[in-house]
Amino acid sequence: MWLILVKLAWRNLFRNKRRTIIASIAIGIGLAALIFVDALWVGMERNMVETATASFLGDGQIHRAGFREAQAAEMTINELGKVAGDLSQEAIVERFSHRTFTFGMITSAANVSAISLVGVQPPTERFLTQIDDAITEGAYFEGDNNRDIVIGAKLAELLDVTLGTRVVVTVAQSESGDLSQEMFRISGIYRFGDEAMESGMAFVRLAKAQEMLAIGSQVHEIAIKFTDTKYGQDTASTFWDRYSQHGNEAVSWTEILPQLQVAFEMSKFTKYILGVVLFGVVVFGIINTLFMSLYERMFEFGVLRAVGTRPLGMARLILFEAGALAIVSIVLGTILGFALTWIFAIVGIDYTGIEMMGVTIRDLIYPVMTIQPFILYSIWVFIFTIITGLYPARYAAKIAPAAAMRRSF
């Protein structure tokens, strides 16, 4: 019985090949769009996470508790040696680097500007940030001159300086508050695409920054790069508790940039809304195809009812036709979705320079193809098509034999 219904459903569905193909393509396009958007969102999330963490933040950071709010020069990390030693033994930690932070003033012959002065260790910092890759003029701390300073292109324009120009940096020492001034030479200029970084941050060697702040060998921050970015997103990991001791605080990038994590959560609802809209559009194509097929065979349905076919049997036949339409649509949709995602996974999509949730996209976005959306969305298309077919199936079940047989096309 079931095999007969399957054969009848396929035969009836392709009585009008053009209509069936058009309806299948419409449903398939909706499925392909969902698959592609899902892959695009995954690729965009990865791109934004890598941009945010690799640009400067790192996957996680360790500070003295309260330093992120106060930004006080005297709030250095407690028990730095022990913390650094423990980090070097962590299997999930790939790299980490020490930093100092302080507010100061930078002065040139032409102008003066407030900056955030960052002391870095160039050999380790290269693995955590992309500043060295963003250098457009000069170099990123080559040699051992401790009076080199690297600034952003916007700041260079404001100060009207070029490579080799001497500038004076003024900061307040940590304990006494006395002003400390040092002369530096512009050794590198970076263009990062982030206006705040380009206009408000300057980098010097860690030892020189420590000397200016009179903090000895202490630091304000340890930036961490994990072996996998997923560890930075796992806020429930015991890693953060282990290093939030002795008055210190370990935080993931999701706490430093909470708006980015919120955007990722909102993206899930966006995909659901898109799915509802797309399925809402194709539902009319499904109903139209099934009803047109039903009306063309109204006389046949009347004969079937007259010879004793029960209403449930009539409805079942329509539902099998809906299932056949769903299968054809799923095949077309998965092929189209795979092709579309595969093409853009190679060529990428250019959103460079666009700022989203505090992160400026610097690289092409490449959709990430996974098996889950192909399976999940295909199942939903099949279920949705069957549910949509309930209406014409109910109509077919209620057909009166005499009325149906009087119809002629």
mmCIF file of C-alpha atoms in Angstrom:
data_model
loop_
_atom_site.group_PDB
_atom_site.id
_atom_site.type_symbol
_atom_site.label_atom_id
_atom_site.label_comp_id
_atom_site.label_asym_id
_atom_site.label_seq_id
_atom_site.Cartn_x
_atom_site.Cartn_y
_atom_site.Cartn_z
ATOM 1 C CA MET A 1 0.000 0.000 0.000
ATOM 2 C CA TRP A 2 2.705 2.482 0.986
ATOM 3 C CA LEU A 3 4.766 1.642 -2.086
ATOM 4 C CA ILE A 4 1.755 2.273 -4.313
ATOM 5 C CA LEU A 5 1.190 5.655 -2.671
ATOM 6 C CA VAL A 6 4.841 6.580 -3.225
ATOM 7 C CA LYS A 7 4.651 5.653 -6.926
ATOM 8 C CA LEU A 8 1.383 7.572 -7.367
ATOM 9 C CA ALA A 9 2.793 10.617 -5.580
ATOM 10 C CA TRP A 10 5.868 10.789 -7.837
ATOM 11 C CA ARG A 11 3.794 10.190 -10.963
ATOM 12 C CA ASN A 12 1.213 12.820 -10.060
ATOM 13 C CA LEU A 13 3.841 15.338 -9.017
ATOM 14 C CA PHE A 14 5.528 15.267 -12.420
ATOM 15 C CA ARG A 15 2.373 15.383 -14.519
ATOM 16 C CA ASN A 16 3.133 19.063 -14.878
ATOM 17 C CA LYS A 17 6.929 19.160 -14.828
ATOM 18 C CA ARG A 18 7.261 22.891 -15.336
ATOM 19 C CA ARG A 19 5.063 23.790 -12.360
ATOM 20 C CA THR A 20 6.773 21.237 -10.121
ATOM 21 C CA ILE A 21 10.250 22.429 -11.077
ATOM 22 C CA ILE A 22 9.340 26.075 -10.478
ATOM 23 C CA ALA A 23 7.865 25.285 -7.064
ATOM 24 C CA SER A 24 10.852 23.104 -6.161
ATOM 25 C CA ILE A 25 13.297 25.816 -7.175
ATOM 26 C CA ALA A 26 11.411 28.380 -5.078
ATOM 27 C CA ILE A 27 11.553 26.147 -2.007
ATOM 28 C CA GLY A 28 15.134 25.144 -2.799
ATOM 29 C CA ILE A 29 16.231 28.778 -3.006
ATOM 30 C CA GLY A 30 14.803 29.339 0.470
ATOM 31 C CA LEU A 31 16.732 26.328 1.778
ATOM 32 C CA ALA A 32 19.924 27.423 0.015
ATOM 33 C CA ALA A 33 19.567 30.915 1.463
ATOM 34 C CA LEU A 34 19.303 29.512 4.987
ATOM 35 C CA ILE A 35 22.350 27.291 4.476
ATOM 36 C CA PHE A 36 24.387 30.172 3.064
ATOM 37 C CA VAL A 37 23.346 32.663 5.755
ATOM 38 C CA ASP A 38 24.198 30.143 8.458
ATOM 39 C CA ALA A 39 27.661 29.597 6.944
ATOM 40 C CA LEU A 40 28.127 33.354 6.535
ATOM 41 C CA TRP A 41 27.245 34.026 10.182
ATOM 42 C CA VAL A 42 29.678 31.358 11.366
ATOM 43 C CA GLY A 43 32.385 32.856 9.172
ATOM 44 C CA MET A 44 31.584 36.378 10.350
ATOM 45 C CA GLU A 45 31.685 35.343 14.007
ATOM 46 C CA ARG A 46 35.045 33.660 13.538
ATOM 47 C CA ASN A 47 36.372 36.659 11.653
ATOM 48 C CA MET A 48 35.233 39.109 14.321
ATOM 49 C CA VAL A 49 36.568 36.960 17.168
ATOM 50 C CA GLU A 50 39.934 36.595 15.451
ATOM 51 C CA THR A 51 40.024 40.302 14.640
ATOM 52 C CA ALA A 52 39.130 41.321 18.196
ATOM 53 C CA THR A 53 41.500 38.886 19.895
ATOM 54 C CA ALA A 54 44.391 38.946 17.444
ATOM 55 C CA SER A 55 44.370 42.703 16.931
ATOM 56 C CA PHE A 56 45.317 43.533 20.514
ATOM 57 C CA LEU A 57 43.045 42.058 23.184
ATOM 58 C CA GLY A 58 44.175 38.450 23.148
ATOM 59 C CA ASP A 59 41.898 35.534 24.025
ATOM 60 C CA GLY A 60 42.100 36.492 27.694
ATOM 61 C CA GLN A 61 43.833 38.877 30.074
ATOM 62 C CA ILE A 62 45.057 38.943 33.666
ATOM 63 C CA HIS A 63 45.176 42.165 35.725
ATOM 64 C CA ARG A 64 45.114 43.310 39.298
ATOM 65 C CA ALA A 65 41.474 43.257 40.408
ATOM 66 C CA GLY A 66 39.948 46.647 39.651
ATOM 67 C CA PHE A 67 42.652 47.760 37.225
ATOM 68 C CA ARG A 68 40.339 47.716 34.206
ATOM 69 C CA GLU A 69 38.084 50.277 35.881
ATOM 70 C CA ALA A 70 40.693 52.448 37.636
ATOM 71 C CA GLN A 71 43.603 52.220 35.144
ATOM 72 C CA ALA A 72 45.891 53.271 38.015
ATOM 73 C CA ALA A 73 49.625 52.923 37.309
ATOM 74 C CA GLU A 74 50.350 51.483 40.776
ATOM 75 C CA MET A 75 47.879 48.569 40.326
ATOM 76 C CA THR A 76 50.321 45.981 39.013
ATOM 77 C CA ILE A 77 49.724 42.229 38.966
ATOM 78 C CA ASN A 78 50.301 40.494 42.285
ATOM 79 C CA GLU A 79 52.801 37.615 42.451
ATOM 80 C CA LEU A 80 53.783 38.109 38.826
ATOM 81 C CA GLY A 81 56.490 35.435 38.857
ATOM 82 C CA LYS A 82 54.138 32.723 40.110
ATOM 83 C CA VAL A 83 51.398 33.695 37.668
ATOM 84 C CA ALA A 84 53.808 33.677 34.706
ATOM 85 C CA GLY A 85 55.288 30.344 35.840
ATOM 86 C CA ASP A 86 51.859 28.741 36.103
ATOM 87 C CA LEU A 87 50.829 30.056 32.698
ATOM 88 C CA SER A 88 53.906 28.537 31.093
ATOM 89 C CA GLN A 89 52.716 25.132 32.345
ATOM 90 C CA GLU A 90 49.157 25.460 31.040
ATOM 91 C CA ALA A 91 48.492 23.070 28.158
ATOM 92 C CA ILE A 92 45.791 25.316 26.658
ATOM 93 C CA VAL A 93 47.963 28.465 26.696
ATOM 94 C CA GLU A 94 49.959 28.876 23.501
ATOM 95 C CA ARG A 95 51.513 32.296 24.181
ATOM 96 C CA PHE A 96 51.339 35.113 26.706
ATOM 97 C CA SER A 97 52.934 38.531 26.885
ATOM 98 C CA HIS A 98 53.491 41.187 29.560
ATOM 99 C CA ARG A 99 52.258 44.758 29.146
ATOM 100 C CA THR A 100 52.097 48.045 30.991
ATOM 101 C CA PHE A 101 49.403 50.694 30.544
ATOM 102 C CA THR A 102 49.280 54.327 31.494
ATOM 103 C CA PHE A 103 47.807 57.588 30.307
ATOM 104 C CA GLY A 104 50.190 60.293 29.165
ATOM 105 C CA MET A 105 50.901 63.138 26.794
ATOM 106 C CA ILE A 106 52.907 63.044 23.599
ATOM 107 C CA THR A 107 54.388 66.277 22.291
ATOM 108 C CA SER A 108 55.910 67.155 18.942
ATOM 109 C CA ALA A 109 57.151 70.437 17.578
ATOM 110 C CA ALA A 110 53.743 70.981 15.973
ATOM 111 C CA ASN A 111 51.178 69.677 18.447
ATOM 112 C CA VAL A 112 50.378 67.749 21.624
ATOM 113 C CA SER A 113 47.929 64.893 22.267
ATOM 114 C CA ALA A 114 46.728 62.636 25.068
ATOM 115 C CA ILE A 115 47.596 58.973 24.559
ATOM 116 C CA SER A 116 47.460 55.573 26.150
ATOM 117 C CA LEU A 117 51.094 54.507 26.409
ATOM 118 C CA VAL A 118 51.554 50.751 26.190
ATOM 119 C CA GLY A 119 54.762 48.977 27.143
ATOM 120 C CA VAL A 120 55.196 45.719 25.216
ATOM 121 C CA GLN A 121 57.637 42.880 24.756
ATOM 122 C CA PRO A 122 58.137 42.829 20.950
ATOM 123 C CA PRO A 123 59.351 39.178 20.713
ATOM 124 C CA THR A 124 56.211 37.804 22.425
ATOM 125 C CA GLU A 125 53.801 40.551 21.406
ATOM 126 C CA ARG A 126 54.152 39.604 17.750
ATOM 127 C CA PHE A 127 52.277 36.360 18.440
ATOM 128 C CA LEU A 128 49.351 38.079 20.167
ATOM 129 C CA THR A 129 48.690 41.190 18.099
ATOM 130 C CA GLN A 130 48.635 42.287 14.488
ATOM 131 C CA ILE A 131 50.267 45.659 15.075
ATOM 132 C CA ASP A 132 53.480 44.492 13.406
ATOM 133 C CA ASP A 133 51.482 43.420 10.332
ATOM 134 C CA ALA A 134 49.748 46.814 10.219
ATOM 135 C CA ILE A 135 52.994 48.805 10.004
ATOM 136 C CA THR A 136 52.880 50.953 6.863
ATOM 137 C CA GLU A 137 56.009 52.997 7.508
ATOM 138 C CA GLY A 138 59.144 52.014 9.340
ATOM 139 C CA ALA A 139 59.402 48.856 11.437
ATOM 140 C CA TYR A 140 58.019 47.264 14.578
ATOM 141 C CA PHE A 141 60.820 47.571 17.140
ATOM 142 C CA GLU A 142 63.800 46.326 15.164
ATOM 143 C CA GLY A 143 67.138 46.381 16.928
ATOM 144 C CA ASP A 144 67.467 47.199 20.610
ATOM 145 C CA ASN A 145 66.996 50.971 20.786
ATOM 146 C CA ASN A 146 64.803 51.537 23.856
ATOM 147 C CA ARG A 147 63.837 55.008 22.643
ATOM 148 C CA ASP A 148 61.842 53.732 19.653
ATOM 149 C CA ILE A 149 58.109 54.448 19.683
ATOM 150 C CA VAL A 150 55.388 53.117 17.363
ATOM 151 C CA ILE A 151 52.271 55.242 16.786
ATOM 152 C CA GLY A 152 49.148 55.178 14.627
ATOM 153 C CA ALA A 153 48.683 57.000 11.338
ATOM 154 C CA LYS A 154 45.974 59.327 12.753
ATOM 155 C CA LEU A 155 48.214 60.321 15.639
ATOM 156 C CA ALA A 156 51.102 60.927 13.225
ATOM 157 C CA GLU A 157 48.890 63.276 11.217
ATOM 158 C CA LEU A 158 47.767 65.110 14.360
ATOM 159 C CA LEU A 159 51.327 65.570 15.580
ATOM 160 C CA ASP A 160 52.588 66.291 12.044
ATOM 161 C CA VAL A 161 55.448 63.818 12.426
ATOM 162 C CA THR A 162 57.144 61.273 10.168
ATOM 163 C CA LEU A 163 59.645 58.475 10.635
ATOM 164 C CA GLY A 164 62.643 59.591 12.638
ATOM 165 C CA THR A 165 60.891 62.581 14.182
ATOM 166 C CA ARG A 166 61.598 63.054 17.878
ATOM 167 C CA VAL A 167 58.701 63.378 20.302
ATOM 168 C CA VAL A 168 58.475 63.807 24.055
ATOM 169 C CA VAL A 169 56.252 61.526 26.158
ATOM 170 C CA THR A 170 55.113 62.572 29.638
ATOM 171 C CA VAL A 171 53.608 60.192 32.206
ATOM 172 C CA ALA A 172 53.031 60.184 35.964
ATOM 173 C CA GLN A 173 55.076 57.765 38.088
ATOM 174 C CA SER A 174 53.101 55.106 39.922
ATOM 175 C CA GLU A 175 53.667 55.881 43.575
ATOM 176 C CA SER A 176 54.825 59.478 43.819
ATOM 177 C CA GLY A 177 52.796 60.915 40.952
ATOM 178 C CA ASP A 178 55.871 62.855 39.800
ATOM 179 C CA LEU A 179 56.022 63.555 36.092
ATOM 180 C CA SER A 180 58.454 61.538 34.035
ATOM 181 C CA GLN A 181 59.501 62.721 30.590
ATOM 182 C CA GLU A 182 61.416 60.862 27.920
ATOM 183 C CA MET A 183 62.348 61.634 24.340
ATOM 184 C CA PHE A 184 61.546 59.001 21.724
ATOM 185 C CA ARG A 185 62.092 58.609 17.989
ATOM 186 C CA ILE A 186 59.231 57.572 15.686
ATOM 187 C CA SER A 187 60.356 54.174 14.422
ATOM 188 C CA GLY A 188 57.084 52.863 13.068
ATOM 189 C CA ILE A 189 53.644 54.050 11.963
ATOM 190 C CA TYR A 190 50.727 51.631 11.748
ATOM 191 C CA ARG A 191 47.382 51.862 9.999
ATOM 192 C CA PHE A 192 44.948 49.466 11.638
ATOM 193 C CA GLY A 193 41.526 50.593 10.504
ATOM 194 C CA ASP A 194 40.515 51.332 14.098
ATOM 195 C CA GLU A 195 40.359 55.088 14.656
ATOM 196 C CA ALA A 196 40.681 54.829 18.444
ATOM 197 C CA MET A 197 43.865 52.765 18.198
ATOM 198 C CA GLU A 198 45.342 54.843 15.398
ATOM 199 C CA SER A 199 44.795 58.151 17.171
ATOM 200 C CA GLY A 200 45.112 57.285 20.842
ATOM 201 C CA MET A 201 47.690 54.531 21.387
ATOM 202 C CA ALA A 202 51.486 54.538 21.324
ATOM 203 C CA PHE A 203 53.786 51.579 21.946
ATOM 204 C CA VAL A 204 57.219 51.509 23.560
ATOM 205 C CA ARG A 205 59.426 48.740 24.861
ATOM 206 C CA LEU A 206 58.319 47.231 28.158
ATOM 207 C CA ALA A 207 61.566 47.952 30.039
ATOM 208 C CA LYS A 208 61.440 51.643 29.114
ATOM 209 C CA ALA A 209 57.808 51.927 30.163
ATOM 210 C CA GLN A 210 58.558 50.269 33.502
ATOM 211 C CA GLU A 211 61.416 52.699 34.040
ATOM 212 C CA MET A 212 59.243 55.735 33.289
ATOM 213 C CA LEU A 213 56.499 54.509 35.641
ATOM 214 C CA ALA A 214 58.972 53.490 38.351
ATOM 215 C CA ILE A 215 57.323 50.085 38.819
ATOM 216 C CA GLY A 216 60.471 47.980 38.622
ATOM 217 C CA SER A 217 59.807 44.684 36.814
ATOM 218 C CA GLN A 218 56.055 44.745 37.454
ATOM 219 C CA VAL A 219 53.363 44.836 34.751
ATOM 220 C CA HIS A 220 49.699 45.766 34.524
ATOM 221 C CA GLU A 221 48.495 43.069 32.160
ATOM 222 C CA ILE A 222 49.264 39.623 30.846
ATOM 223 C CA ALA A 223 47.649 39.023 27.462
ATOM 224 C CA ILE A 224 46.941 35.362 26.695
ATOM 225 C CA LYS A 225 46.589 33.438 23.447
ATOM 226 C CA PHE A 226 45.034 29.988 23.746
ATOM 227 C CA THR A 227 45.724 27.003 21.520
ATOM 228 C CA ASP A 228 42.091 27.272 20.379
ATOM 229 C CA THR A 229 39.841 30.338 20.401
ATOM 230 C CA LYS A 230 37.028 28.266 21.929
ATOM 231 C CA TYR A 231 38.813 28.426 25.307
ATOM 232 C CA GLY A 232 38.477 32.204 25.293
ATOM 233 C CA GLN A 233 34.713 31.909 24.852
ATOM 234 C CA ASP A 234 34.304 29.333 27.613
ATOM 235 C CA THR A 235 33.562 31.602 30.564
ATOM 236 C CA ALA A 236 32.694 28.574 32.719
ATOM 237 C CA SER A 237 36.232 27.184 32.479
ATOM 238 C CA THR A 238 38.131 26.707 35.743
ATOM 239 C CA PHE A 239 41.064 28.529 34.128
ATOM 240 C CA TRP A 240 39.576 31.915 35.006
ATOM 241 C CA ASP A 241 39.095 30.963 38.663
ATOM 242 C CA ARG A 242 42.642 29.633 38.992
ATOM 243 C CA TYR A 243 44.112 32.945 37.920
ATOM 244 C CA SER A 244 41.595 35.161 39.716
ATOM 245 C CA GLN A 245 43.439 34.733 43.004
ATOM 246 C CA HIS A 246 45.886 36.761 45.111
ATOM 247 C CA GLY A 247 43.996 39.929 44.278
ATOM 248 C CA ASN A 248 44.215 39.382 40.524
ATOM 249 C CA GLU A 249 41.475 39.020 37.948
ATOM 250 C CA ALA A 250 41.481 36.792 34.862
ATOM 251 C CA VAL A 251 38.898 37.632 32.207
ATOM 252 C CA SER A 252 38.083 36.344 28.745
ATOM 253 C CA TRP A 253 37.557 38.572 25.758
ATOM 254 C CA THR A 254 33.793 38.019 26.118
ATOM 255 C CA GLU A 255 33.900 40.097 29.335
ATOM 256 C CA ILE A 256 36.120 42.750 27.801
ATOM 257 C CA LEU A 257 33.866 43.045 24.738
ATOM 258 C CA PRO A 258 30.448 41.906 26.019
ATOM 259 C CA GLN A 259 28.667 43.716 23.197
ATOM 260 C CA LEU A 260 30.288 41.349 20.697
ATOM 261 C CA GLN A 261 29.009 38.271 22.507
ATOM 262 C CA VAL A 262 25.538 39.844 22.675
ATOM 263 C CA ALA A 263 25.687 40.414 18.918
ATOM 264 C CA PHE A 264 26.444 36.724 18.391
ATOM 265 C CA GLU A 265 23.437 35.754 20.495
ATOM 266 C CA MET A 266 21.232 38.143 18.546
ATOM 267 C CA SER A 267 22.456 36.625 15.283
ATOM 268 C CA LYS A 268 20.792 33.348 16.237
ATOM 269 C CA PHE A 269 17.410 35.070 16.461
ATOM 270 C CA THR A 270 18.134 36.812 13.162
ATOM 271 C CA LYS A 271 18.536 33.430 11.484
ATOM 272 C CA TYR A 272 15.251 32.238 12.997
ATOM 273 C CA ILE A 273 13.442 35.337 11.746
ATOM 274 C CA LEU A 274 14.963 34.906 8.297
ATOM 275 C CA GLY A 275 13.830 31.291 8.264
ATOM 276 C CA VAL A 276 10.268 32.257 9.151
ATOM 277 C CA VAL A 277 10.206 34.922 6.417
ATOM 278 C CA LEU A 278 11.597 32.600 3.746
ATOM 279 C CA PHE A 279 9.283 29.743 4.668
ATOM 280 C CA GLY A 280 6.391 32.169 4.776
ATOM 281 C CA VAL A 281 7.120 33.101 1.158
ATOM 282 C CA VAL A 282 7.487 29.544 -0.143
ATOM 283 C CA VAL A 283 4.362 28.307 1.645
ATOM 284 C CA PHE A 284 2.257 29.945 -1.044
ATOM 285 C CA GLY A 285 4.231 28.111 -3.712
ATOM 286 C CA ILE A 286 3.641 24.811 -1.959
ATOM 287 C CA ILE A 287 -0.089 25.388 -1.548
ATOM 288 C CA ASN A 288 -0.408 26.616 -5.130
ATOM 289 C CA THR A 289 1.380 23.562 -6.547
ATOM 290 C CA LEU A 290 -0.661 21.077 -4.543
ATOM 291 C CA PHE A 291 -3.983 22.777 -5.206
ATOM 292 C CA MET A 292 -3.345 23.109 -8.933
ATOM 293 C CA SER A 293 -2.439 19.440 -9.054
ATOM 294 C CA LEU A 294 -5.583 18.645 -7.087
ATOM 295 C CA TYR A 295 -7.893 20.706 -9.338
ATOM 296 C CA GLU A 296 -6.452 19.184 -12.502
ATOM 297 C CA ARG A 297 -7.356 15.735 -11.161
ATOM 298 C CA MET A 298 -10.679 16.626 -9.585
ATOM 299 C CA PHE A 299 -12.551 14.129 -11.763
ATOM 300 C CA GLU A 300 -10.121 11.377 -10.809
ATOM 301 C CA PHE A 301 -10.552 12.164 -7.131
ATOM 302 C CA GLY A 302 -14.310 12.043 -7.598
ATOM 303 C CA VAL A 303 -14.035 8.569 -9.167
ATOM 304 C CA LEU A 304 -11.755 7.400 -6.327
ATOM 305 C CA ARG A 305 -14.254 8.600 -3.762
ATOM 306 C CA ALA A 306 -17.124 7.000 -5.706
ATOM 307 C CA VAL A 307 -15.458 3.560 -5.771
ATOM 308 C CA GLY A 308 -15.003 3.621 -2.015
ATOM 309 C CA THR A 309 -11.696 5.364 -1.294
ATOM 310 C CA ARG A 310 -11.898 6.774 2.198
ATOM 311 C CA PRO A 311 -11.222 10.446 2.997
ATOM 312 C CA LEU A 312 -8.077 9.449 4.892
ATOM 313 C CA GLY A 313 -6.740 7.732 1.791
ATOM 314 C CA MET A 314 -7.330 10.874 -0.279
ATOM 315 C CA ALA A 315 -5.543 13.047 2.284
ATOM 316 C CA ARG A 316 -2.702 10.564 2.503
ATOM 317 C CA LEU A 317 -2.132 10.730 -1.252
ATOM 318 C CA ILE A 318 -1.847 14.547 -1.142
ATOM 319 C CA LEU A 319 0.569 14.352 1.790
ATOM 320 C CA PHE A 320 2.735 11.869 -0.103
ATOM 321 C CA GLU A 321 2.808 14.296 -3.009
ATOM 322 C CA ALA A 322 3.849 17.051 -0.591
ATOM 323 C CA GLY A 323 6.618 14.787 0.687
ATOM 324 C CA ALA A 324 7.798 14.106 -2.861
ATOM 325 C CA LEU A 325 7.831 17.857 -3.562
ATOM 326 C CA ALA A 326 9.858 18.382 -0.375
ATOM 327 C CA ILE A 327 12.448 15.784 -1.389
ATOM 328 C CA VAL A 328 12.919 17.341 -4.835
ATOM 329 C CA SER A 329 13.192 20.791 -3.244
ATOM 330 C CA ILE A 330 15.706 19.586 -0.656
ATOM 331 C CA VAL A 331 17.924 18.051 -3.327
ATOM 332 C CA LEU A 332 17.893 21.258 -5.382
ATOM 333 C CA GLY A 333 18.340 23.433 -2.283
ATOM 334 C CA THR A 334 21.288 21.505 -0.875
ATOM 335 C CA ILE A 335 23.049 21.497 -4.249
ATOM 336 C CA LEU A 336 22.494 25.240 -4.668
ATOM 337 C CA GLY A 337 23.415 25.963 -1.039
ATOM 338 C CA PHE A 338 26.600 23.911 -1.299
ATOM 339 C CA ALA A 339 27.634 25.589 -4.547
ATOM 340 C CA LEU A 340 26.927 29.090 -3.241
ATOM 341 C CA THR A 341 28.733 28.520 0.057
ATOM 342 C CA TRP A 342 31.680 26.800 -1.615
ATOM 343 C CA ILE A 343 32.184 29.660 -4.074
ATOM 344 C CA PHE A 344 32.164 32.380 -1.404
ATOM 345 C CA ALA A 345 34.270 30.224 0.923
ATOM 346 C CA ILE A 346 36.977 30.545 -1.722
ATOM 347 C CA VAL A 347 36.585 34.151 -2.908
ATOM 348 C CA GLY A 348 35.367 35.638 0.404
ATOM 349 C CA ILE A 349 33.106 38.623 1.017
ATOM 350 C CA ASP A 350 34.638 42.062 1.456
ATOM 351 C CA TYR A 351 33.397 43.874 4.568
ATOM 352 C CA THR A 352 36.826 45.287 5.430
ATOM 353 C CA GLY A 353 36.778 48.652 7.185
ATOM 354 C CA ILE A 354 33.268 48.176 8.588
ATOM 355 C CA GLU A 355 33.009 48.506 12.362
ATOM 356 C CA MET A 356 30.592 46.209 14.184
ATOM 357 C CA MET A 357 30.165 46.214 17.966
ATOM 358 C CA GLY A 358 33.515 47.898 18.541
ATOM 359 C CA VAL A 359 35.421 45.588 16.151
ATOM 360 C CA THR A 360 36.711 46.813 12.807
ATOM 361 C CA ILE A 361 36.746 44.014 10.233
ATOM 362 C CA ARG A 362 40.202 43.856 8.626
ATOM 363 C CA ASP A 363 40.030 40.671 6.539
ATOM 364 C CA LEU A 364 37.647 39.134 4.025
ATOM 365 C CA ILE A 365 34.817 37.107 5.516
ATOM 366 C CA TYR A 366 34.774 33.489 4.394
ATOM 367 C CA PRO A 367 31.585 31.449 4.975
ATOM 368 C CA VAL A 368 32.273 28.287 6.963
ATOM 369 C CA MET A 369 30.588 25.168 5.618
ATOM 370 C CA THR A 370 29.422 22.620 8.195
ATOM 371 C CA ILE A 371 27.205 19.561 7.862
ATOM 372 C CA GLN A 372 24.704 20.630 10.535
ATOM 373 C CA PRO A 373 22.717 23.246 8.543
ATOM 374 C CA PHE A 374 22.402 20.880 5.567
ATOM 375 C CA ILE A 375 20.806 18.242 7.785
ATOM 376 C CA LEU A 376 18.862 20.487 10.158
ATOM 377 C CA TYR A 377 17.346 22.838 7.590
ATOM 378 C CA SER A 378 16.537 19.973 5.210
ATOM 379 C CA ILE A 379 14.588 18.233 7.962
ATOM 380 C CA TRP A 380 12.727 21.446 8.717
ATOM 381 C CA VAL A 381 11.898 21.973 5.040
ATOM 382 C CA PHE A 382 10.466 18.463 4.846
ATOM 383 C CA ILE A 383 8.406 18.893 8.023
ATOM 384 C CA PHE A 384 7.250 22.358 6.985
ATOM 385 C CA THR A 385 6.186 21.133 3.538
ATOM 386 C CA ILE A 386 4.201 18.265 5.050
ATOM 387 C CA ILE A 387 2.513 20.639 7.510
ATOM 388 C CA THR A 388 1.670 23.016 4.662
ATOM 389 C CA GLY A 389 0.240 20.077 2.709
ATOM 390 C CA LEU A 390 -2.283 19.384 5.467
ATOM 391 C CA TYR A 391 -4.561 22.123 4.148
ATOM 392 C CA PRO A 392 -4.935 20.804 0.572
ATOM 393 C CA ALA A 393 -5.026 17.248 1.999
ATOM 394 C CA ARG A 394 -7.968 18.192 4.193
ATOM 395 C CA TYR A 395 -9.647 19.784 1.166
ATOM 396 C CA ALA A 396 -9.157 16.586 -0.853
ATOM 397 C CA ALA A 397 -10.548 14.461 1.983
ATOM 398 C CA LYS A 398 -13.766 16.516 2.066
ATOM 399 C CA ILE A 399 -14.432 16.281 -1.678
ATOM 400 C CA ALA A 400 -17.962 15.160 -2.491
ATOM 401 C CA PRO A 401 -17.844 12.461 -5.231
ATOM 402 C CA ALA A 402 -20.750 13.838 -7.250
ATOM 403 C CA ALA A 403 -19.522 17.418 -7.174
ATOM 404 C CA ALA A 404 -15.970 16.379 -8.089
ATOM 405 C CA MET A 405 -17.066 14.249 -11.040
ATOM 406 C CA ARG A 406 -19.096 17.101 -12.525
ATOM 407 C CA ARG A 407 -15.949 19.191 -12.854
ATOM 408 C CA SER A 408 -14.202 19.023 -16.193
ATOM 409 C CA PHE A 409 -10.930 20.576 -17.274
#
